[in-house]
Short mmCIF file of C-alpha atoms and ligand atoms in Angstrom, two decimals:
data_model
loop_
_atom_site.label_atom_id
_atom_site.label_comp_id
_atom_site.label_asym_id
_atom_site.label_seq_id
_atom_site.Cartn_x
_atom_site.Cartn_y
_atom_site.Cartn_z
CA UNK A 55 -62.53 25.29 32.46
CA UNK A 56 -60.28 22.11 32.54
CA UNK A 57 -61.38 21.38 29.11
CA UNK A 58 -60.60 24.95 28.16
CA UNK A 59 -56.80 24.42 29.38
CA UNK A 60 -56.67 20.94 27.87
CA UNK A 61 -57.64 22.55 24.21
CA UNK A 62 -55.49 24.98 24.90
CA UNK A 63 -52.58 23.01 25.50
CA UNK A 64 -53.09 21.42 22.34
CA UNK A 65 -53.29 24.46 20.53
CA UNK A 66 -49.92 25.11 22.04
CA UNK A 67 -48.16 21.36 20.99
CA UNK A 68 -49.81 22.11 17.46
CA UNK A 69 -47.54 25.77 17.24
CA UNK A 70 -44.88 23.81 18.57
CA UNK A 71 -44.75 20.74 16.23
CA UNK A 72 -45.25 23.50 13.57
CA UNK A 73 -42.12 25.38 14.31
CA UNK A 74 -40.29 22.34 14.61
CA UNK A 75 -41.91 21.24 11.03
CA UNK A 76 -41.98 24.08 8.98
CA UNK A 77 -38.28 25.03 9.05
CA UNK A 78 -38.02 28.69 8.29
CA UNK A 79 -33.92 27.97 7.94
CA UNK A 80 -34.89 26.53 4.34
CA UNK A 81 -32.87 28.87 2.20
CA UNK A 82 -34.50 26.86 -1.04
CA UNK A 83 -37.98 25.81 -1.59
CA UNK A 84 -37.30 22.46 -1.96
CA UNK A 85 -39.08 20.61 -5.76
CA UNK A 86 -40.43 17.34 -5.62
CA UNK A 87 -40.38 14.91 -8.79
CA UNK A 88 -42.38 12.04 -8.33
CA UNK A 89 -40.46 8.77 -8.97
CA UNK A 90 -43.59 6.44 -9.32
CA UNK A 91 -46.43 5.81 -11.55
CA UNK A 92 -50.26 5.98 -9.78
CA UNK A 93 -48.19 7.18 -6.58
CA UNK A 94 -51.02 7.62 -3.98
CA UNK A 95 -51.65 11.38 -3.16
CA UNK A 96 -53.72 11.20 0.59
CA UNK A 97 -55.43 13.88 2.36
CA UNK A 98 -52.68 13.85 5.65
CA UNK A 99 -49.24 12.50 6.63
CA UNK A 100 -50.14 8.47 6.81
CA UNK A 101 -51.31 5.64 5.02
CA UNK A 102 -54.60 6.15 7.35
CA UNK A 103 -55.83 9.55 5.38
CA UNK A 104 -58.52 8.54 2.65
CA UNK A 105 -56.30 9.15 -0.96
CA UNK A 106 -57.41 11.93 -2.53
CA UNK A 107 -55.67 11.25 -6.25
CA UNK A 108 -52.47 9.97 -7.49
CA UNK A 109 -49.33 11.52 -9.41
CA UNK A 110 -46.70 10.21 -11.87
CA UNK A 111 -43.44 9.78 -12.75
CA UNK A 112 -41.93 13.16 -13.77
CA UNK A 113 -44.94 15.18 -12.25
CA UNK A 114 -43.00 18.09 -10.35
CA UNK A 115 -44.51 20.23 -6.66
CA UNK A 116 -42.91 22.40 -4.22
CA UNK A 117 -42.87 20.75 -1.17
CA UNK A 118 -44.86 22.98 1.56
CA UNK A 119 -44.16 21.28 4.21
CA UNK A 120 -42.50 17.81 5.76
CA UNK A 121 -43.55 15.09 8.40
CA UNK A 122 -41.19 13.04 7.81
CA UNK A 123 -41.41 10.31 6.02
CA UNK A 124 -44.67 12.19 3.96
CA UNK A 125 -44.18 15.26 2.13
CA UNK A 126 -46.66 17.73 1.45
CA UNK A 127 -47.49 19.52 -1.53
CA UNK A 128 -50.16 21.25 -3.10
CA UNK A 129 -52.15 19.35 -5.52
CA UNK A 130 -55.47 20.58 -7.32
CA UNK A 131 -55.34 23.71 -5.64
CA UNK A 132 -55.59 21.58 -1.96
CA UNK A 133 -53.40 19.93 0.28
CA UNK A 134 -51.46 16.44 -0.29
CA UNK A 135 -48.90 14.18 1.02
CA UNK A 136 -46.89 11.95 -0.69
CA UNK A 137 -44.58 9.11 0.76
CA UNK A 138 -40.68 10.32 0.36
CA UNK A 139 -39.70 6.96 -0.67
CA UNK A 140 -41.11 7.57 -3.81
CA UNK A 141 -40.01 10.37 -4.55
CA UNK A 142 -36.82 12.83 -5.84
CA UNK A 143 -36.34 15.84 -3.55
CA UNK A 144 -34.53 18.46 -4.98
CA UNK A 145 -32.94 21.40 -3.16
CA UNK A 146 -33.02 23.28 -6.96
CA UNK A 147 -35.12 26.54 -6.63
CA UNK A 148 -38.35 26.53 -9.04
CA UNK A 149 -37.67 28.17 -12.33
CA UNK A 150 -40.35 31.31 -11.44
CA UNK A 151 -39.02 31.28 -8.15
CA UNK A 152 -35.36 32.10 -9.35
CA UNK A 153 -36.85 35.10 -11.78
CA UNK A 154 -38.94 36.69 -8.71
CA UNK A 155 -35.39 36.93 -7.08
CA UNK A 156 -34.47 38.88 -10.42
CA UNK A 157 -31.95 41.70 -8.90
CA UNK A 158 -28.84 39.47 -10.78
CA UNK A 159 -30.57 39.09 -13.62
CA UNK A 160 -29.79 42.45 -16.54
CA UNK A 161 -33.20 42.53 -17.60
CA UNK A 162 -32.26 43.64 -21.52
CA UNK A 163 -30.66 40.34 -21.56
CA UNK A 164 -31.64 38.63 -24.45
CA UNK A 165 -32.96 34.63 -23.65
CA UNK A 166 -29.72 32.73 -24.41
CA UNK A 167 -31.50 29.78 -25.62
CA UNK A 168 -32.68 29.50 -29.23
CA UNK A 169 -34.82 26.83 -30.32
CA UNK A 170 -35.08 24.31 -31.31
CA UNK A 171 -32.68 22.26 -29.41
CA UNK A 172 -31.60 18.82 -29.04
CA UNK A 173 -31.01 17.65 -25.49
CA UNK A 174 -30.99 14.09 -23.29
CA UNK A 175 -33.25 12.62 -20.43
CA UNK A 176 -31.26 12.15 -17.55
CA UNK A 177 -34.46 11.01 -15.26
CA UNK A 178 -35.65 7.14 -15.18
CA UNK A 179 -39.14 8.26 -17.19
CA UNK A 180 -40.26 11.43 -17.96
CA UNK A 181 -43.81 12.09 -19.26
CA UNK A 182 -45.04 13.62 -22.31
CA UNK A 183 -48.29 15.19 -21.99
CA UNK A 184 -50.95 16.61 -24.64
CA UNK A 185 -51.05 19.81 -23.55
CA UNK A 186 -49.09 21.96 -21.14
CA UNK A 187 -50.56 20.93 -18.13
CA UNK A 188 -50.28 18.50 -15.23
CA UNK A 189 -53.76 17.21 -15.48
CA UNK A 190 -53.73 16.36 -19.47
CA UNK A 191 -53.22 13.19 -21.04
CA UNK A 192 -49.49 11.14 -21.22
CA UNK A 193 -49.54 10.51 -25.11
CA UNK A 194 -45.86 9.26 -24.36
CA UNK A 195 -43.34 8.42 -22.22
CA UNK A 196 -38.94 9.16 -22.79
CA UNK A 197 -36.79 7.32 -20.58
CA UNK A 198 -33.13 8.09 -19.54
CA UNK A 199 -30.84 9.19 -22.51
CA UNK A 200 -33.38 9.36 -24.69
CA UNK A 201 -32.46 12.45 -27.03
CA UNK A 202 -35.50 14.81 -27.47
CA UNK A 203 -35.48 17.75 -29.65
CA UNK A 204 -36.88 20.88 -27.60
CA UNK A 205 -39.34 23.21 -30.04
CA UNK A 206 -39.95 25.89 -28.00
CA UNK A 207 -41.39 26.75 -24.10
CA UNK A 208 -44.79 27.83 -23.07
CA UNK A 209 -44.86 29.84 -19.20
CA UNK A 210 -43.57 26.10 -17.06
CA UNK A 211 -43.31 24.04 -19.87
CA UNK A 212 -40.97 22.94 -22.99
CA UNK A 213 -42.57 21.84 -26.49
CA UNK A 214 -41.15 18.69 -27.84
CA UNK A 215 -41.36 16.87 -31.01
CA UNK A 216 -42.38 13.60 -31.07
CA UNK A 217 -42.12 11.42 -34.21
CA UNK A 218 -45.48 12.75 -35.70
CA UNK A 219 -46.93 14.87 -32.77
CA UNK A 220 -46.22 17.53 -30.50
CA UNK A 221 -46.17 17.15 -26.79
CA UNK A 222 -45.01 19.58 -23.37
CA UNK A 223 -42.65 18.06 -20.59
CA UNK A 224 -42.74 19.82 -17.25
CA UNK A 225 -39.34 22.27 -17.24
CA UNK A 226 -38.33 21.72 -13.77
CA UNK A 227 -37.99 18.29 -15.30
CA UNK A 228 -35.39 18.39 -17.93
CA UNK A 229 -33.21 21.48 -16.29
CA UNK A 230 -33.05 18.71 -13.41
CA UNK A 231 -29.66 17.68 -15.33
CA UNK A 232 -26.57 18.21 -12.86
CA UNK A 233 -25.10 15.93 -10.54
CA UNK A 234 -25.55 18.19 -7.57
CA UNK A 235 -28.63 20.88 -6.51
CA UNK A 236 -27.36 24.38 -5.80
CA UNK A 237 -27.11 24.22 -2.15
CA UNK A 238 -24.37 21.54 -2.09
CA UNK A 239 -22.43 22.67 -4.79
CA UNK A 240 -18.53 23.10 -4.42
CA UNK A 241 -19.03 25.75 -6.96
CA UNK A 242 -21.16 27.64 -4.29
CA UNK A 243 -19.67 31.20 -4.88
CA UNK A 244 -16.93 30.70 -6.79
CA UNK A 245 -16.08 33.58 -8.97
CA UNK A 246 -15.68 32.00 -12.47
CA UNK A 247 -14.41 34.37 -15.50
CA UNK A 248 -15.51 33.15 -18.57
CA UNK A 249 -13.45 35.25 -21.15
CA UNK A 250 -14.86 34.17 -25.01
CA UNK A 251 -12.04 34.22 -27.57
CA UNK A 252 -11.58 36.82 -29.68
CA UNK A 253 -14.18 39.29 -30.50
CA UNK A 254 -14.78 42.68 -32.28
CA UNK A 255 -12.05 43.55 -35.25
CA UNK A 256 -10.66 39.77 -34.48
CA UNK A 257 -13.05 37.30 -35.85
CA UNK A 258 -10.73 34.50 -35.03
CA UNK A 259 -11.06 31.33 -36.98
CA UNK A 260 -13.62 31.27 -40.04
CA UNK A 261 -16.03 28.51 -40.18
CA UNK A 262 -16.48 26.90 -43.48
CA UNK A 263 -19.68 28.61 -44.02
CA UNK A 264 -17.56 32.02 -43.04
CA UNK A 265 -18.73 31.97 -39.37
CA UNK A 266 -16.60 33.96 -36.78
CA UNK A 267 -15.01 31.75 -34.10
CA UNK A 268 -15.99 35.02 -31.61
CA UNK A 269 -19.98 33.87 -31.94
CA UNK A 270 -19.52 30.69 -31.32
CA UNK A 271 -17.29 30.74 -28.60
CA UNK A 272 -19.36 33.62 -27.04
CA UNK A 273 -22.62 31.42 -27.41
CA UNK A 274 -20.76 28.65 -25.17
CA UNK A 275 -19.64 31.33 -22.62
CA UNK A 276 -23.73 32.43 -22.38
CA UNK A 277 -25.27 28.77 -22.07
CA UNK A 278 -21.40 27.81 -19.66
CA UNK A 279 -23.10 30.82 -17.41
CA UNK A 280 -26.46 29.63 -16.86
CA UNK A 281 -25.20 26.02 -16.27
CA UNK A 282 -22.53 27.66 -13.69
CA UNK A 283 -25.47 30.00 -12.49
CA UNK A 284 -27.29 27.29 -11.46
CA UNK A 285 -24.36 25.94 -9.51
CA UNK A 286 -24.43 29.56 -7.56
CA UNK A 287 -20.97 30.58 -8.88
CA UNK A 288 -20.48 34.06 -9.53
CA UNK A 289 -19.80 34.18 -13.34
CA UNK A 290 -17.89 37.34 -15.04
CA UNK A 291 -17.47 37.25 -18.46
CA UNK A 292 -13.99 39.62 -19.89
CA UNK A 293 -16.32 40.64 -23.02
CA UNK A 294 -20.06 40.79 -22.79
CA UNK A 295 -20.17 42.01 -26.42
CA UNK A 296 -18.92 41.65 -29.64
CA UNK A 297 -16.09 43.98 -29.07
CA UNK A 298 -12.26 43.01 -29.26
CA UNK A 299 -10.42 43.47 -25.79
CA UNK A 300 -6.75 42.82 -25.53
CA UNK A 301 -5.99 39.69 -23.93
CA UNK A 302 -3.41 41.32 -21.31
CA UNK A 303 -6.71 43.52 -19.92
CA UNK A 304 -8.65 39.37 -20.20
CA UNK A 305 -5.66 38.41 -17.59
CA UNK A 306 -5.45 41.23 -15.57
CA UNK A 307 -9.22 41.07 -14.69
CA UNK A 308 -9.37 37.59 -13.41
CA UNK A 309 -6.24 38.81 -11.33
CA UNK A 310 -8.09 42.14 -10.01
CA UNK A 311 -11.07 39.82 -9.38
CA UNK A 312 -9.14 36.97 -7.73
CA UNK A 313 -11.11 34.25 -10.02
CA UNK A 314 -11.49 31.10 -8.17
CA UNK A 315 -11.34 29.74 -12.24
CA UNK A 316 -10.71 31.29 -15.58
CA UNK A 317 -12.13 29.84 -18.45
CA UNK A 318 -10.63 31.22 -22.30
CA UNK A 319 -13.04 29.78 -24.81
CA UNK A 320 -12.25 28.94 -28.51
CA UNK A 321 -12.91 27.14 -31.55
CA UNK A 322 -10.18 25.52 -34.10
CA UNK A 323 -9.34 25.88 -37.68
CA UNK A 324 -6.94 24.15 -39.45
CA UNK A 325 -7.88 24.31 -43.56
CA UNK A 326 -4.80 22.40 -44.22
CA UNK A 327 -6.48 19.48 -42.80
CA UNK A 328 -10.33 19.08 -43.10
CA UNK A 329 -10.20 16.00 -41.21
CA UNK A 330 -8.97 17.44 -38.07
CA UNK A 331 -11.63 17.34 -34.92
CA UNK A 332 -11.83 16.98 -31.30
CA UNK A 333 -10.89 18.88 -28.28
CA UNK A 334 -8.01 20.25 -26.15
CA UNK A 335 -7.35 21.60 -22.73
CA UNK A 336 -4.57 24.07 -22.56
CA UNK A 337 -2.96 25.01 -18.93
CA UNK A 338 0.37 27.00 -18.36
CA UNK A 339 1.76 25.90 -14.91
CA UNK A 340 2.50 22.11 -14.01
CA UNK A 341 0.20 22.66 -10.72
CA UNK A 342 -3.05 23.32 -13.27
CA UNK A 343 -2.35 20.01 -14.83
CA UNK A 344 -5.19 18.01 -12.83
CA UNK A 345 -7.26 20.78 -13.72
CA UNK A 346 -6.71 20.44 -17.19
CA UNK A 347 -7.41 16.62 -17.03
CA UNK A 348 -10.50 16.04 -15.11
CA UNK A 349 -12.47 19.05 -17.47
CA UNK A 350 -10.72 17.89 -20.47
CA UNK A 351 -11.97 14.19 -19.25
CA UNK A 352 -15.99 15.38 -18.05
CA UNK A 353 -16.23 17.41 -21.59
CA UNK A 354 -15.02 13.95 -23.74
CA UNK A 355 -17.64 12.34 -21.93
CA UNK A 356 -20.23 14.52 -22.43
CA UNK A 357 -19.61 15.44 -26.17
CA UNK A 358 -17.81 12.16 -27.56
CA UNK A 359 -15.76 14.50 -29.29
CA UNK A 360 -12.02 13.23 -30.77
CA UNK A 361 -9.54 13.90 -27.76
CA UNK A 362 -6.67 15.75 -28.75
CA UNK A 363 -5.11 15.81 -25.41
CA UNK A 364 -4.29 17.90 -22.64
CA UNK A 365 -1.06 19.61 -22.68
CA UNK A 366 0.82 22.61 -21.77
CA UNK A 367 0.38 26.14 -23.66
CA UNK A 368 2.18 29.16 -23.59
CA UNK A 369 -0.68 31.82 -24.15
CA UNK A 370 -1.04 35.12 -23.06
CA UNK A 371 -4.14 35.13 -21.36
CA UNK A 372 -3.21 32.08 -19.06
CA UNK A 373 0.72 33.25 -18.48
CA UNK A 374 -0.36 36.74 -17.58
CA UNK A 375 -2.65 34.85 -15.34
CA UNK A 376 -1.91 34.46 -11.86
CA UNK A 377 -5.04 32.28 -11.15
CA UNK A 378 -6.43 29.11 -12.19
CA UNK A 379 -7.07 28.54 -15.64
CA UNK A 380 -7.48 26.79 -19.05
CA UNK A 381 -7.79 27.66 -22.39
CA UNK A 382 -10.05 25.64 -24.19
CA UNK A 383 -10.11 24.18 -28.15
CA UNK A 384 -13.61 22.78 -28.20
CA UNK A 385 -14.04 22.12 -31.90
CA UNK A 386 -12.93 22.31 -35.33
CA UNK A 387 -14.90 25.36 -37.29
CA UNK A 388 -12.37 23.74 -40.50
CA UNK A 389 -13.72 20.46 -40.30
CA UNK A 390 -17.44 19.89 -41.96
CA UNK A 391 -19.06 17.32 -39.74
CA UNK A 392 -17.83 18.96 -36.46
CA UNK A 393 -19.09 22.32 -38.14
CA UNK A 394 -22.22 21.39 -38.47
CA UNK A 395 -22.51 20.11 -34.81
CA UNK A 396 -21.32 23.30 -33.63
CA UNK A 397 -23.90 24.92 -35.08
CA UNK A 398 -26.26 23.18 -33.26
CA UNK A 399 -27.58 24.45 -29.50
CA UNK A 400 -27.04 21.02 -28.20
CA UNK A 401 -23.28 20.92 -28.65
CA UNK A 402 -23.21 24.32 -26.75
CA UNK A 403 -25.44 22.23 -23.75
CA UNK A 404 -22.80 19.67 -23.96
CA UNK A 405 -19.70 21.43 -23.36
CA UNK A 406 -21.52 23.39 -20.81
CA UNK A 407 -22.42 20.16 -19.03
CA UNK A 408 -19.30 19.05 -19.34
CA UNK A 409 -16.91 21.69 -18.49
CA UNK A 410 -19.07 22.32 -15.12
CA UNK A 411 -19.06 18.68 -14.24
CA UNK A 412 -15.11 18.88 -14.92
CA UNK A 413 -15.26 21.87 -12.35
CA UNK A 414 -17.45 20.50 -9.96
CA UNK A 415 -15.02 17.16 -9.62
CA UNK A 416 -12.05 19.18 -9.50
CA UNK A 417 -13.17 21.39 -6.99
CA UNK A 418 -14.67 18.53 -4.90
CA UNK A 419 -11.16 17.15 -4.91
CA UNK A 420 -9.59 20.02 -3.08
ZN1 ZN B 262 -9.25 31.25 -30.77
#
């Protein structure tokens, strides 16, 4: 009987310990990337549990559970721990995780990312493997800014081009780009109106090979929302098609929606002068200044593109606006070198990057 009670007791510390472990508060199922090469994989939470395998650098898991310092994760379909000095925890939900959720995605949504696409490292090392899965063969291995041109994706994984081969790198990998996971964000619920230039009857500027400004700046708006997505702001967009609205109506809805940030996107042209490049940052009132600055600054950096300056412009969708906001030259569609990069996916990655880096400084500012 005593031994009875004694089990059960321990049954009972076990539940407890549990509860106390496996946090049901986690809104995010936290991703682990593994920071280390051969990084011992053992069989419980200490260095005393026999190893059961090892993981690499760049390898990705959810992490099922913590005992602090060892994390555990699933690994050939059984349970692991790894030490949390060696690894990167990331509060970023999985990829399939985020499409179970699915109720703010439009489902007729068309992917917004074509391929192929050229994009950077922004992890220490990231493995290259043979075929798309955890278990096959490194052929190679990219290391921080290292530019890699994407080919396609395959269910968890991108294809990537090597010099003469092809290889698959782990998604959760290279979307692990931002400065901050979702959870933290100051951009947590911010209701951002992205309103592409133009549209419709009103091409805008003509590209060189007679491109409409209106596609390219609405292909910046739809890669600008998934980066902003992932920050968990609430994006609206003034067109969602290629139809012209009048830029009074573009104002008036970021008033009606009381936008935390409006965002007018466009593209220069100035045939006069093919040389002409580079960016600006429009804002109307003196107080949107600093704005202005530290996106205009985090979208130079990103894209290396000629800075035109920040400065002060009277247009109609930011003075009928009563809320924050910029308007936004991010290229020359005249101008044959800066063309061509425009055409490119990348640039569109870039200016995403940088104008929600801008956003996330400013906004951590206030
Ligand atoms: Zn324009």
């Amino acid at each position: 009987m005593r031994k009875h009670l004694k089990q059960l007791l321990y049954i009972l510390l076990v539940i407890g310990l549990s509860v106390i472990f496996f946090n049901p508060l986690t809104t995010f199922a936290e991703t682990v990337i593994i920071d280390a090469d051969d990084l011992l994989v053992r069989g419980g939470p200490g260095t005393s549990y026999e190893p059961i395998g090892h993981v690499n650098t760049g390898d990705v898991f959810t992490i099922e559970a913590t005992e602090s310092p060892w994390l555990q994760i699933t690994y050939n379909n059984t349970t692991g721990w790894v030490h949390e000095d060696y690894v990167t925890i990331s509060t970023e939900p999985l990829l399939d995780q985020s499409e179970d959720e699915g109720e703010s995605e439009t489902p007729t949504d068309p992917p917004t990312q074509s391929y192929p696409y050229e994009t950077r490292i922004s992890l220490p090392v990231v493995h290259v493997r043979q075929e798309a899965s955890l278990t096959s063969e490194i052929i190679f291995k990219l290391n921080k800014n290292d530019h890699v041109t994407i080919k396609n994706e395959q269910g968890d994984w991108y294809q990537v081009e090597l010099d003469d081969a092809t290889g698959y790198i782990k998604k959760q990998v290279l979307d692990f780009t931002l400065t901050k996971p979702v959870g933290q964000s100051p951009l947590l619920n911010k209701t951002i109106v992205i309103d592409p230039g133009h549209g419709g009857i009103d091409v805008g500027a003509i590209s060189l090979n007679d491109e409409f400004e209106s596609q390219f700046a609405m292909q910046t708006g739809r890669v600008l929302e998934r980066y902003l997505d992932r920050q968990g702001a609430n994006v609206v967009f003034t067109r969602d098609d290629d139809y012209y609205y009048s830029l009074t109506s573009r104002a008036t809805l970021s008033n009606y929606l009381q936008a935390d940030m409006f965002l007018s996107l466009h593209y220069n042209s100035e045939p006069a002068y093919p040389s002409a490049s580079g960016i600006n940052t429009y804002y109307r009132e003196p107080g949107f200044q600093a704005l202005a600055e530290t996106v205009h600054a985090s979208l130079l950096a990103e894209t290396s593109a000629n800075d035109r300056g920040v400065a002060s412009g009277n247009y109609s969708v930011l003075r009928n606006n009563r809320r924050p906001g910029l308007l936004l030259e991010l290229g020359f569609l005249s101008n044959q070198t800066e063309e061509q990069r425009i055409k490119q996916a990348s640039y569109h990655e870039k200016l995403a990057k940088g104008i929600t880096n801008g956003l996330i400084d400013y906004f951590d500012m206030r």
